[in-house]
Coordinates of C-alpha atoms in Angstrom, one line a residue:
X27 CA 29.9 108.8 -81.6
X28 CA 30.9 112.0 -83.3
X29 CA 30.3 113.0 -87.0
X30 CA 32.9 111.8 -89.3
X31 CA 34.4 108.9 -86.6
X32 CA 34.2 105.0 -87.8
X33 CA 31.7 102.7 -86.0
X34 CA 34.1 99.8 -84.4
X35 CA 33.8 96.1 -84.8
X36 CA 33.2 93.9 -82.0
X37 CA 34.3 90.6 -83.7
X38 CA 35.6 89.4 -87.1
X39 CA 33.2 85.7 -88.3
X40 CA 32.7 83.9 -91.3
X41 CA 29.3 83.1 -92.1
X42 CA 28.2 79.9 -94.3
X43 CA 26.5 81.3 -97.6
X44 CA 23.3 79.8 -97.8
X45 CA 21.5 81.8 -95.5
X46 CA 19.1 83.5 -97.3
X47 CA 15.7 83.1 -95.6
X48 CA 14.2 85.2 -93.5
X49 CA 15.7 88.4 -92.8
X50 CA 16.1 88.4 -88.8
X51 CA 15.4 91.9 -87.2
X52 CA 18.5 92.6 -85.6
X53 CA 21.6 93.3 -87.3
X54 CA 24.4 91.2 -86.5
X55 CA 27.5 93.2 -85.1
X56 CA 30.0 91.5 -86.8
X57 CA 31.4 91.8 -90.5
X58 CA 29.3 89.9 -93.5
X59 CA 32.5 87.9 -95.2
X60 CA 31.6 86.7 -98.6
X61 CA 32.8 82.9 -99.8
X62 CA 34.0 84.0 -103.1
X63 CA 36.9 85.9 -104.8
X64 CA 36.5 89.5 -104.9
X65 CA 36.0 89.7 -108.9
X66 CA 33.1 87.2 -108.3
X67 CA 31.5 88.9 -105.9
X68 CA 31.8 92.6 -107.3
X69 CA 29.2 91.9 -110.2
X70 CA 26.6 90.6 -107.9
X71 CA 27.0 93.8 -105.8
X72 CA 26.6 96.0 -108.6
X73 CA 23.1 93.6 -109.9
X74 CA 22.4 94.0 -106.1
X75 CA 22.0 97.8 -106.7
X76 CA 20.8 98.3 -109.9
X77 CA 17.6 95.9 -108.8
X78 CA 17.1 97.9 -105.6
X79 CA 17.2 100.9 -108.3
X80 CA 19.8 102.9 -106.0
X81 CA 21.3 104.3 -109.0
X82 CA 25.4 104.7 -108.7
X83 CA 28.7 105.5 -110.4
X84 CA 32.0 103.3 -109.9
X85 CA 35.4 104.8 -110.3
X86 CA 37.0 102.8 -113.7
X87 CA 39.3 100.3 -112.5
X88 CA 38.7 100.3 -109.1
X89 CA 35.8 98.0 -106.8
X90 CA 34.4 101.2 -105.3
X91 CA 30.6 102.4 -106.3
X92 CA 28.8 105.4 -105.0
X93 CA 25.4 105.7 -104.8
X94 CA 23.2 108.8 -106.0
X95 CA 21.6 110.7 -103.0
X96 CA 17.8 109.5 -101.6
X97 CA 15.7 111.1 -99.6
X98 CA 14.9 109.4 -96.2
X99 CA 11.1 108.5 -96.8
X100 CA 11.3 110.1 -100.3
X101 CA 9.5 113.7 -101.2
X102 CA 8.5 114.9 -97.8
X103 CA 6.0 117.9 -98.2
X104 CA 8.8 119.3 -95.4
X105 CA 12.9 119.4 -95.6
X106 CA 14.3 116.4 -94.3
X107 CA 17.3 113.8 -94.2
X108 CA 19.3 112.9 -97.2
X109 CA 21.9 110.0 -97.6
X110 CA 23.8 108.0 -99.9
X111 CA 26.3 104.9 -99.9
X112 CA 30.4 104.3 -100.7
X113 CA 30.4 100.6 -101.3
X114 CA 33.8 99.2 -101.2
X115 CA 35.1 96.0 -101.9
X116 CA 37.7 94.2 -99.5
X117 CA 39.7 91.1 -100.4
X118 CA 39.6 88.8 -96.8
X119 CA 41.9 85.7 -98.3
X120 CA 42.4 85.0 -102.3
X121 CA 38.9 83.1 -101.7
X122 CA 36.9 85.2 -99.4
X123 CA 35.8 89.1 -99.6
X124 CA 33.6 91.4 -97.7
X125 CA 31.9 94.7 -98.5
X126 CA 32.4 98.2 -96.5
X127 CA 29.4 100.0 -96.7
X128 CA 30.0 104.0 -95.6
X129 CA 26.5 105.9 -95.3
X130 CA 27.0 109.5 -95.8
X131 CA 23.8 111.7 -94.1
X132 CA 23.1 115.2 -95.0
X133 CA 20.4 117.7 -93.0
X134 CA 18.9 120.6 -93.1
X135 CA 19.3 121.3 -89.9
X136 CA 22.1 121.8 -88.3
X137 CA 21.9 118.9 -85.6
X138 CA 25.1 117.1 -87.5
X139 CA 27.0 119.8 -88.1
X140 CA 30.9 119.6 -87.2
X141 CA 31.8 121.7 -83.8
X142 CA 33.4 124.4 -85.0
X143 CA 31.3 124.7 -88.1
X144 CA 29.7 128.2 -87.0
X145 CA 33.1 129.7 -86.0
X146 CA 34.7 132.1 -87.6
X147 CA 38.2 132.0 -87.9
X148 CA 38.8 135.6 -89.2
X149 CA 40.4 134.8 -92.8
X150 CA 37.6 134.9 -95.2
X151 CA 37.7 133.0 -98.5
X152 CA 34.9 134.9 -99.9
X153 CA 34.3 136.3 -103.3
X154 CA 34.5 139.7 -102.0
X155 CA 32.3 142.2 -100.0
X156 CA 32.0 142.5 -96.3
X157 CA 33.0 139.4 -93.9
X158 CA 30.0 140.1 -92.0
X159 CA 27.8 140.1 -94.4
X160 CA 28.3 137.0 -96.0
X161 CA 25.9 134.3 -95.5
X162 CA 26.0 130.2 -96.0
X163 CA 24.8 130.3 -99.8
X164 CA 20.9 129.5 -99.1
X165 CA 18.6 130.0 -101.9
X166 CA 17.0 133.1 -101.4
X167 CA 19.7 135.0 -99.5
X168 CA 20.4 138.2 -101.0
X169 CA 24.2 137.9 -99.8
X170 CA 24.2 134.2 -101.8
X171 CA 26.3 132.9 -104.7
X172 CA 22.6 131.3 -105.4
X173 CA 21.5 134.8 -106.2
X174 CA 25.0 136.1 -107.6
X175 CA 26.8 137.3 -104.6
X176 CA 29.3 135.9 -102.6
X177 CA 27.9 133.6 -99.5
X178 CA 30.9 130.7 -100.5
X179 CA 33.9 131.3 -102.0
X180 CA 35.3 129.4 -105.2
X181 CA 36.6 126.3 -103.6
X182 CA 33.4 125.9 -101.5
X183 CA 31.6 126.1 -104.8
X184 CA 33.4 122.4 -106.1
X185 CA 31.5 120.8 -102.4
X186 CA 28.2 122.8 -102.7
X187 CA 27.9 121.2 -106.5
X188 CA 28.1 117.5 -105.4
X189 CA 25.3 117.9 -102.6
X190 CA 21.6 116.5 -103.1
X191 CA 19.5 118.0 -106.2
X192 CA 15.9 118.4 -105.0
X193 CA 16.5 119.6 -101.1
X194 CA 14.9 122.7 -99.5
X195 CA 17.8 125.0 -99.3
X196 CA 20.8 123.4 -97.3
X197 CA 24.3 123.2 -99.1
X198 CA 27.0 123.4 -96.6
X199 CA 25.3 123.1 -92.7
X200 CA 25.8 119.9 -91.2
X201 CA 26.7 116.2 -92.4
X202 CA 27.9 112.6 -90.9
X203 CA 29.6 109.8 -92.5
X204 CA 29.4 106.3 -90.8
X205 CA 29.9 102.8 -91.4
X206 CA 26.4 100.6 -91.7
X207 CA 26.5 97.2 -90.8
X208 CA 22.7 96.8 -91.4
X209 CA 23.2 97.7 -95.1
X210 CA 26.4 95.9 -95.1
X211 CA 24.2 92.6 -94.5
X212 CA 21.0 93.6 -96.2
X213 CA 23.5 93.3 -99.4
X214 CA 24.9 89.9 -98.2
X215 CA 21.6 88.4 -97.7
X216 CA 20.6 89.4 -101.3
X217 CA 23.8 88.5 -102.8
X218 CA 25.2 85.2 -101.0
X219 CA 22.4 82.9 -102.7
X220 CA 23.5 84.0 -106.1
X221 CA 27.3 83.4 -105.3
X222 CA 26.1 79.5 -104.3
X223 CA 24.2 78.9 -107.0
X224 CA 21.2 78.0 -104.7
X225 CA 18.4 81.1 -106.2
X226 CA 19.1 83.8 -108.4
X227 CA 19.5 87.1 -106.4
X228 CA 16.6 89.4 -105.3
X229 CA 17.4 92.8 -104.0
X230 CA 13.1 92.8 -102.2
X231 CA 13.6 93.3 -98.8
X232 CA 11.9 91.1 -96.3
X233 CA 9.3 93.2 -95.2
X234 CA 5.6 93.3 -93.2
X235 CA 3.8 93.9 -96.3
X236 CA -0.3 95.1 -95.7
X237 CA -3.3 92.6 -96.3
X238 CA -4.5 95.0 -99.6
X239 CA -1.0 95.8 -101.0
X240 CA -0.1 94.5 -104.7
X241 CA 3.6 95.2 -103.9
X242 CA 6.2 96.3 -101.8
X243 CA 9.0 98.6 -102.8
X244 CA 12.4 96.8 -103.6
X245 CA 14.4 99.3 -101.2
X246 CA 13.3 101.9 -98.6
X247 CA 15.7 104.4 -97.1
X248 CA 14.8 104.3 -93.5
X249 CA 17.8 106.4 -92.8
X250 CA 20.6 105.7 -90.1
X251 CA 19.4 101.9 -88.1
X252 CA 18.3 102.6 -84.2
X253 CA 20.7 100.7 -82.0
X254 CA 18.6 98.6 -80.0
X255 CA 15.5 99.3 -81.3
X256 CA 14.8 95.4 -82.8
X257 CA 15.4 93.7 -79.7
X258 CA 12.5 95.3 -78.1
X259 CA 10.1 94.8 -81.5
X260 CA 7.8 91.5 -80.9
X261 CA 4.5 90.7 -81.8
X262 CA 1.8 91.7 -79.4
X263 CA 4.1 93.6 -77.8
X264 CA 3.9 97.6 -76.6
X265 CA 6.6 99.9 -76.1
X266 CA 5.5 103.0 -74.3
X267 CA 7.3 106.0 -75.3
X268 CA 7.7 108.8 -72.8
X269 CA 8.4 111.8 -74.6
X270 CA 9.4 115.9 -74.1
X271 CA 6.5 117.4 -76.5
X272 CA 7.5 120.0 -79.0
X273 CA 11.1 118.4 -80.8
X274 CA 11.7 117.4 -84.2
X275 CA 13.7 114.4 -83.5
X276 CA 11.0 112.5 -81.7
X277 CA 8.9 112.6 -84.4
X278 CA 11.2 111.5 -86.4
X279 CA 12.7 108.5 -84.1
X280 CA 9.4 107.3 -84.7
X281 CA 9.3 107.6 -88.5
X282 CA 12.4 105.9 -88.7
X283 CA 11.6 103.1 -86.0
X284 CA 8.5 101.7 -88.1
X285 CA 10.4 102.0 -91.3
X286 CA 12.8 100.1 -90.0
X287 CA 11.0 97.8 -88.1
X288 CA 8.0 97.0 -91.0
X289 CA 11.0 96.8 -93.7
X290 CA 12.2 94.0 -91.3
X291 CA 9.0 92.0 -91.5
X292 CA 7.6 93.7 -88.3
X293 CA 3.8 95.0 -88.8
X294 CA 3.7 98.1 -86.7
X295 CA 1.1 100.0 -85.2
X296 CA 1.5 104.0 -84.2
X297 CA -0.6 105.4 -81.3
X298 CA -0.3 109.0 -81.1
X299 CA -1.5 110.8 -77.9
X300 CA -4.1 113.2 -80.2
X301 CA -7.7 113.3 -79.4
X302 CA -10.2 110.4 -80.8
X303 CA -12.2 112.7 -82.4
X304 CA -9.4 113.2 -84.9
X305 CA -9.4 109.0 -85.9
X306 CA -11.3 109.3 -88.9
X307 CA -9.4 112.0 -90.1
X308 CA -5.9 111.1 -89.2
X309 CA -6.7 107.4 -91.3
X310 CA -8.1 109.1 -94.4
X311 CA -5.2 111.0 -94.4
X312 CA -3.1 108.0 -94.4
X313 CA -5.0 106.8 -96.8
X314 CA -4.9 109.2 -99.3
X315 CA -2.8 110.4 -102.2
X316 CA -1.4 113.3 -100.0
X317 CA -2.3 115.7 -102.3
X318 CA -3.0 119.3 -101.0
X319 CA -6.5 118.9 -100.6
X320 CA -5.9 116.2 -98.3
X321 CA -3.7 118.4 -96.3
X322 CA -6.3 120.7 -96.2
X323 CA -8.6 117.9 -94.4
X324 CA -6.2 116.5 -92.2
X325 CA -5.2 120.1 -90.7
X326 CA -9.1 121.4 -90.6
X327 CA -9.3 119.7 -86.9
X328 CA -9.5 121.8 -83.9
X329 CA -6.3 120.3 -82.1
X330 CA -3.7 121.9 -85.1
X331 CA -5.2 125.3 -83.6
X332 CA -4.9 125.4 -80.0
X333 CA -4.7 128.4 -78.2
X334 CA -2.4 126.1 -76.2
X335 CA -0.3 124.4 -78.8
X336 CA 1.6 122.2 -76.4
X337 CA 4.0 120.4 -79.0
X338 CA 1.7 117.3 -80.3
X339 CA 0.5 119.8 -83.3
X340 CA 3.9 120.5 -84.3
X341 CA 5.1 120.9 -88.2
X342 CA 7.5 117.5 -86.7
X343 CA 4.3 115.9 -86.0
X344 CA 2.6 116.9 -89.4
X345 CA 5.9 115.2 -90.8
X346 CA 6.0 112.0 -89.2
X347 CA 2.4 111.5 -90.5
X348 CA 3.4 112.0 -94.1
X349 CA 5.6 109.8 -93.9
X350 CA 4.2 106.9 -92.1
X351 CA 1.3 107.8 -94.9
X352 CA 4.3 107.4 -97.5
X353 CA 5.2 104.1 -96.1
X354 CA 2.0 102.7 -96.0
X355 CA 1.0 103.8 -99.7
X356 CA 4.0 101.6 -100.4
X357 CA 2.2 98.4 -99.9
X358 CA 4.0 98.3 -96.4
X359 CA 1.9 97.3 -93.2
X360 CA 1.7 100.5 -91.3
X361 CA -1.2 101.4 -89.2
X362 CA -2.2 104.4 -86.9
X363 CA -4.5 105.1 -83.9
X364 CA -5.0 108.0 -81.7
X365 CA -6.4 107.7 -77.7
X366 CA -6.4 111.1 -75.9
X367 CA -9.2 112.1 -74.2
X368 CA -8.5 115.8 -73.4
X369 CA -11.9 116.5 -71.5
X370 CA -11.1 114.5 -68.9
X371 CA -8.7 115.1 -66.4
X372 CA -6.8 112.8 -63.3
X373 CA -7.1 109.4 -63.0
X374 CA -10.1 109.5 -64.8
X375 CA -8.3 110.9 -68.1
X376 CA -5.4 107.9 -67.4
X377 CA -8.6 105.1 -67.0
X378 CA -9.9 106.2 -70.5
X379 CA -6.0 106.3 -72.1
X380 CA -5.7 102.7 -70.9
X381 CA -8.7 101.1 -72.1
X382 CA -8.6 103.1 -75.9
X383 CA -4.9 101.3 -75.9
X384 CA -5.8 98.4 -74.5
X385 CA -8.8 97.5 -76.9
X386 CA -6.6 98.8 -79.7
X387 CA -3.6 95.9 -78.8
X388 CA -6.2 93.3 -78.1
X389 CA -8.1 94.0 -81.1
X390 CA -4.8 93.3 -83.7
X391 CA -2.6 90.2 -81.6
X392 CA -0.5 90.4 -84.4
X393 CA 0.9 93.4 -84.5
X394 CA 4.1 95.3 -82.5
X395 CA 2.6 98.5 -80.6
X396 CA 4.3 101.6 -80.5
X397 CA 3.0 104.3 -78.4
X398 CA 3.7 107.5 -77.6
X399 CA 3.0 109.9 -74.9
X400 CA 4.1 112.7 -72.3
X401 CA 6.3 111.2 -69.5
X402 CA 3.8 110.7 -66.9
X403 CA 1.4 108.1 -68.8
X404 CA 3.5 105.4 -69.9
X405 CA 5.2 105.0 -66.3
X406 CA 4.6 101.7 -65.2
X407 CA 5.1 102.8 -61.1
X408 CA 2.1 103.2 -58.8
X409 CA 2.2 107.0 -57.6
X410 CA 3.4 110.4 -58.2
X411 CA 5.2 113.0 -56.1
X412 CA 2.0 114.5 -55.8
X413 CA -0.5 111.7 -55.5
X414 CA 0.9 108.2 -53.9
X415 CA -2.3 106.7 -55.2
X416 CA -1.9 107.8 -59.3
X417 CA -1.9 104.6 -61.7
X418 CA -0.9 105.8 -64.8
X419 CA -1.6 104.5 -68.6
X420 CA 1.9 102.5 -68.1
X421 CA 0.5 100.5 -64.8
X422 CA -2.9 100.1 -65.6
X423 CA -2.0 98.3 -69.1
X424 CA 1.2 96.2 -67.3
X425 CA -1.4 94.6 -65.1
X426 CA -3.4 93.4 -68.1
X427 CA -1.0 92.9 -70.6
X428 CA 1.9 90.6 -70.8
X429 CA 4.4 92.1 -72.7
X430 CA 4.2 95.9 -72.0
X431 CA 7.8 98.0 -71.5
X432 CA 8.4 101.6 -70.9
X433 CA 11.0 104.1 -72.4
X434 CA 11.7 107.4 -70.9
X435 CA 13.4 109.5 -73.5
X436 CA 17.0 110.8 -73.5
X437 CA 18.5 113.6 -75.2
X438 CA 21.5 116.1 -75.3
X439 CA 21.0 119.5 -74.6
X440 CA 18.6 121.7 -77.3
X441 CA 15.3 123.6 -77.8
X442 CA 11.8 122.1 -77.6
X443 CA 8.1 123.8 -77.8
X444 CA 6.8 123.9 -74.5
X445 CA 3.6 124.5 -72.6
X446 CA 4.7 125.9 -69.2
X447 CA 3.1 128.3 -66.4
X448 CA 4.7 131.6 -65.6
X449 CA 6.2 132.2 -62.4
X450 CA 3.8 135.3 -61.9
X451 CA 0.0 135.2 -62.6
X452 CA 0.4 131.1 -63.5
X453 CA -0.8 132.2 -67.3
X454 CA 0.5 129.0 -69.3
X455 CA 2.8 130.1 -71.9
X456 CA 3.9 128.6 -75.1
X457 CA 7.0 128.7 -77.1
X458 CA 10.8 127.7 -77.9
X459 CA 12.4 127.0 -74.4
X460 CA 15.7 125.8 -73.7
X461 CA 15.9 121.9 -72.7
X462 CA 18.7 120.7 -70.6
X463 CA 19.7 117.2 -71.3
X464 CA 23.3 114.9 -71.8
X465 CA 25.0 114.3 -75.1
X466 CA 25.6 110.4 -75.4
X467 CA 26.4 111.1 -79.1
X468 CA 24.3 111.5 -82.2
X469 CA 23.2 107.8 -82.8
X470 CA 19.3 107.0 -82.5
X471 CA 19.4 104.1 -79.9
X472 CA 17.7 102.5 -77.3
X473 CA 18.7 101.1 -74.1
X474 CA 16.9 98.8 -71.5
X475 CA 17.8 98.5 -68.5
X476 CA 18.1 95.0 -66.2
X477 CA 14.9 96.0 -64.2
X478 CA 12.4 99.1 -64.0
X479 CA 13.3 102.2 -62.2
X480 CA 11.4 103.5 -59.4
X481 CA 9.4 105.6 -61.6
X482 CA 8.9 102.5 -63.7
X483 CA 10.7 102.6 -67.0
X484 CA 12.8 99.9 -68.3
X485 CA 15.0 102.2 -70.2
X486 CA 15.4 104.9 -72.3
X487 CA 15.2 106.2 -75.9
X488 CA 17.6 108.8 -77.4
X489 CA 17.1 111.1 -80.0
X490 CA 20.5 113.3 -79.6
X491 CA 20.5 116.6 -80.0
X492 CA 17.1 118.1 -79.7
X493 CA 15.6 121.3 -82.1
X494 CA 12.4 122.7 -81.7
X495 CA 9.1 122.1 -83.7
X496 CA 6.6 124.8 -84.1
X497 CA 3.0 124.3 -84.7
X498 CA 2.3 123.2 -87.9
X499 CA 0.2 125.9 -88.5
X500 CA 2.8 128.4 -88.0
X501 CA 4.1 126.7 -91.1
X502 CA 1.0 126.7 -93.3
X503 CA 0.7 123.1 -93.9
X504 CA -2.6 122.4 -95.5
X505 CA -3.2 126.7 -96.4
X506 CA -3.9 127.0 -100.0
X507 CA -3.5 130.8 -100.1
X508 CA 0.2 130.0 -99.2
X509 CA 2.5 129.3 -102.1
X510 CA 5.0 126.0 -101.3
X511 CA 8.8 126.7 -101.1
X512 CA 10.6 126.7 -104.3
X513 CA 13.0 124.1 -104.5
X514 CA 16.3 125.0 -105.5
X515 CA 17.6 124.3 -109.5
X516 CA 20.3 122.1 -110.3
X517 CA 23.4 123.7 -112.1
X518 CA 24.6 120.0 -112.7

């Protein structure tokens, strides 16, 4: 689905109002129809809000709110995702209503960005000064109205005023509007018991909330919902995730499948494919406040500076930890592991993956397992081109555990960091490389098939549009002598 384009409905139901219990983890795809007049319903919706302290403005006169902007995750140390609602209120019958929920998604990348955006069409609306010359408005560019030139023109000003306040440079790059059914009912359920009378309304979400937490948040933006995704989420369960190292969407896939999943009542456990001997370090950081001095210990390790940096380092990576970190100082139940064993090798390198998994999953019953790795170890097949007789992580832990499935990821075309050998000499070689893929849209989802291919995966997991991640050092995460990015001013 393109930016900008509707999500379609599959069926138009009813649903009886007292169904307020448990919030089940996947979203139904039909519409949430309220039983109650719109005027009744509208003021629960706006208590709805105010408790999940979205903040919003509504048009005078009209049933239509808008939301302020949030940051996915809230106050990542790096640029991220930014969204807000249009809540609309529909009348189904003179006794029935339902809500429309439109998310709106801004980036700082350019990964939703209209086609066509980069173009230029050869009629300028600048303020003046050379066509070429002109740049997007950034903070920082000397060619910038943000530093009194001319990037936008006047009626690009009226837009770039109504973005986020707060975000690391980005005005006018890329965007998506779409409807969100999963929002759409998270209101419902929250609203519906109030309407009958039956509890007052709470706006607390449903969530896995950890053994030592005092309280959870009343709302988290976990940004757009992960088609799929819930079906696969059961307890004691793994999902093996076969990832291309070096992108800033897996990272983030991941990020947004445990928010989603623990703000669903899931607990969720991460295993990242980064030596043991960073455990202790990678929990503490979680952990901890995440103030810079804890940056400074998390990114003292070894394995952030490899001659070899192959992708798992990556400023994506440093990311995703933050804000799992975020999540779990939240109150929710978020937990983390790490299992590489990077001086061994072969089969015997695959043996020692396994059983660090496998004592992990047996250890916490409880829990949903998501882990991630390069391609080759969560195949559940027997054999590789090279070696018939390989048994990778995937098949040594689907002959001891009962509920282990295997995702090999899917994306459209892009850039990644890669680790790769050169043609001549066979010196490995690090960088940005070119990664050819299909575009099935720019919606996280994930897809199973009806049985495992020959290589052994049940399905696949897509990310869309893939951008490479450099190493995090690159950036100077966790470098004091480095001064932080200025965030831009407000002229609201």
């Amino acid at each position: 689905m393109r930016s900008g384009q509707w999500l379609s409905l599959v069926v138009l139901m009813g649903l009886a109002v007292g169904c307020a219990g448990r919030q089940d983890l996947e979203t139904p795809d039909y519409e949430a129809i309220y039983d109650a007049p719109l005027e009744e319903m509208w003021p629960a919706v706006r208590e709805y809000f105010t408790d999940a302290h979205l903040p919003y403005r509504q048009d005078r006169g009209s049933l239509v709110l808008e939301t302020d902007w949030k940051q996915e995750f809230g106050g990542s140390k790096i640029a991220g995702y930014w969204h807000r609602y249009m809540v609309v209120g529909k009348r189904e019958t003179p006794t029935k209503s339902k809500l429309l929920i439109i998310r709106i998604t801004k980036t700082v990348n350019k990964a939703l960005a209209l086609p066509g955006r980069q173009l230029d069409w050869g009629v300028g609306r600048g303020l003046g000064g050379d066509p070429s010359t002109r740049d997007t408005g950034a903070p920082g560019d000397p060619s910038s109205t943000a530093s009194g030139a001319y990037g936008v023109s006047i009626e690009d000003d009226e837009d770039r005023l109504a973005f986020p306040v707060g975000e690391n440079a980005f005005y006018v790059d890329s965007g998506q509007g779409t409807r969100d059914l999963t929002m759409e009912w998270r209101v419902f359920r929250g609203v519906a018991p109030k309407l009958a009378k039956k509890q007052q309304v709470s706006a607390e979400q449903q969530v896995a909330r950890a053994p030592d937490a005092k309280e959870t948040p009343a709302f988290t933006e976990c940004g757009q919902s992960i088609l799929g995704l819930k079906k696969q989420a059961k307890v004691g369960g793994v999902l093996l995730l076969g990832e291309l190292h070096g992108t800033r969407e897996v990272p983030r896939f991941i990020a947004q499948a445990v928010c989603q999943l623990v703000t669903s009542g899931m607990p969720v456990t991460v295993g990242l494919e980064l030596p043991v001997e960073n455990e202790e370090r990678i929990t503490t950081f979680l952990r901890s406040q995440g103030e810079e001095v804890d940056w400074l210990k998390l990114m003292e390790a070894p394995f952030w500076r490899s001659p070899y940096p192959d992708g798992r380092g990556s400023e994506a990576v440093a990311n995703m930890l933050e804000q799992l970190r975020q999540l779990r100082a939240q109150g929710l139940d978020v937990a983390v592991f790490v299992y590489d064993h990077p001086k061994l090798s072969g089969q015997k390198r695959e043996d020692a993956l396994t059983q660090t998994v496998l004592a992990q999953v047996k250890a916490t019953p409880e829990r949903f397992h998501l882990v991630v790795s390069g391609n080759v170890h969560p195949r559940t097949a027997k054999g590789l081109p090279w070696d018939k007789q390989y048994r990778p992580m995937g098949h040594l832990l689907k002959a001891q555990l009962s509920d282990v499935k295997s995702l090999d990821m899917a994306y459209d075309s892009g850039t990644a960091w890669i680790c790769a050998a050169e043609e001549k000499g066979g010196k490995l070689e690090c960088g940005v490389k070119e990664a050819k893929g299909k575009d099935n849209g720019d919606r996280f989802f994930v897809h199973v098939w009806d049985s495992a291919n020959k290589e052994g995966y049940h399905g696949v997991f897509y990310v869309g549009h893939v951008t490479a991640s450099e190493p995090a050092v690159l950036k100077a995460l966790g470098n004091p002598e480095v001064a932080p990015e200025q965030e831009p001013t407000s002229s609201l």
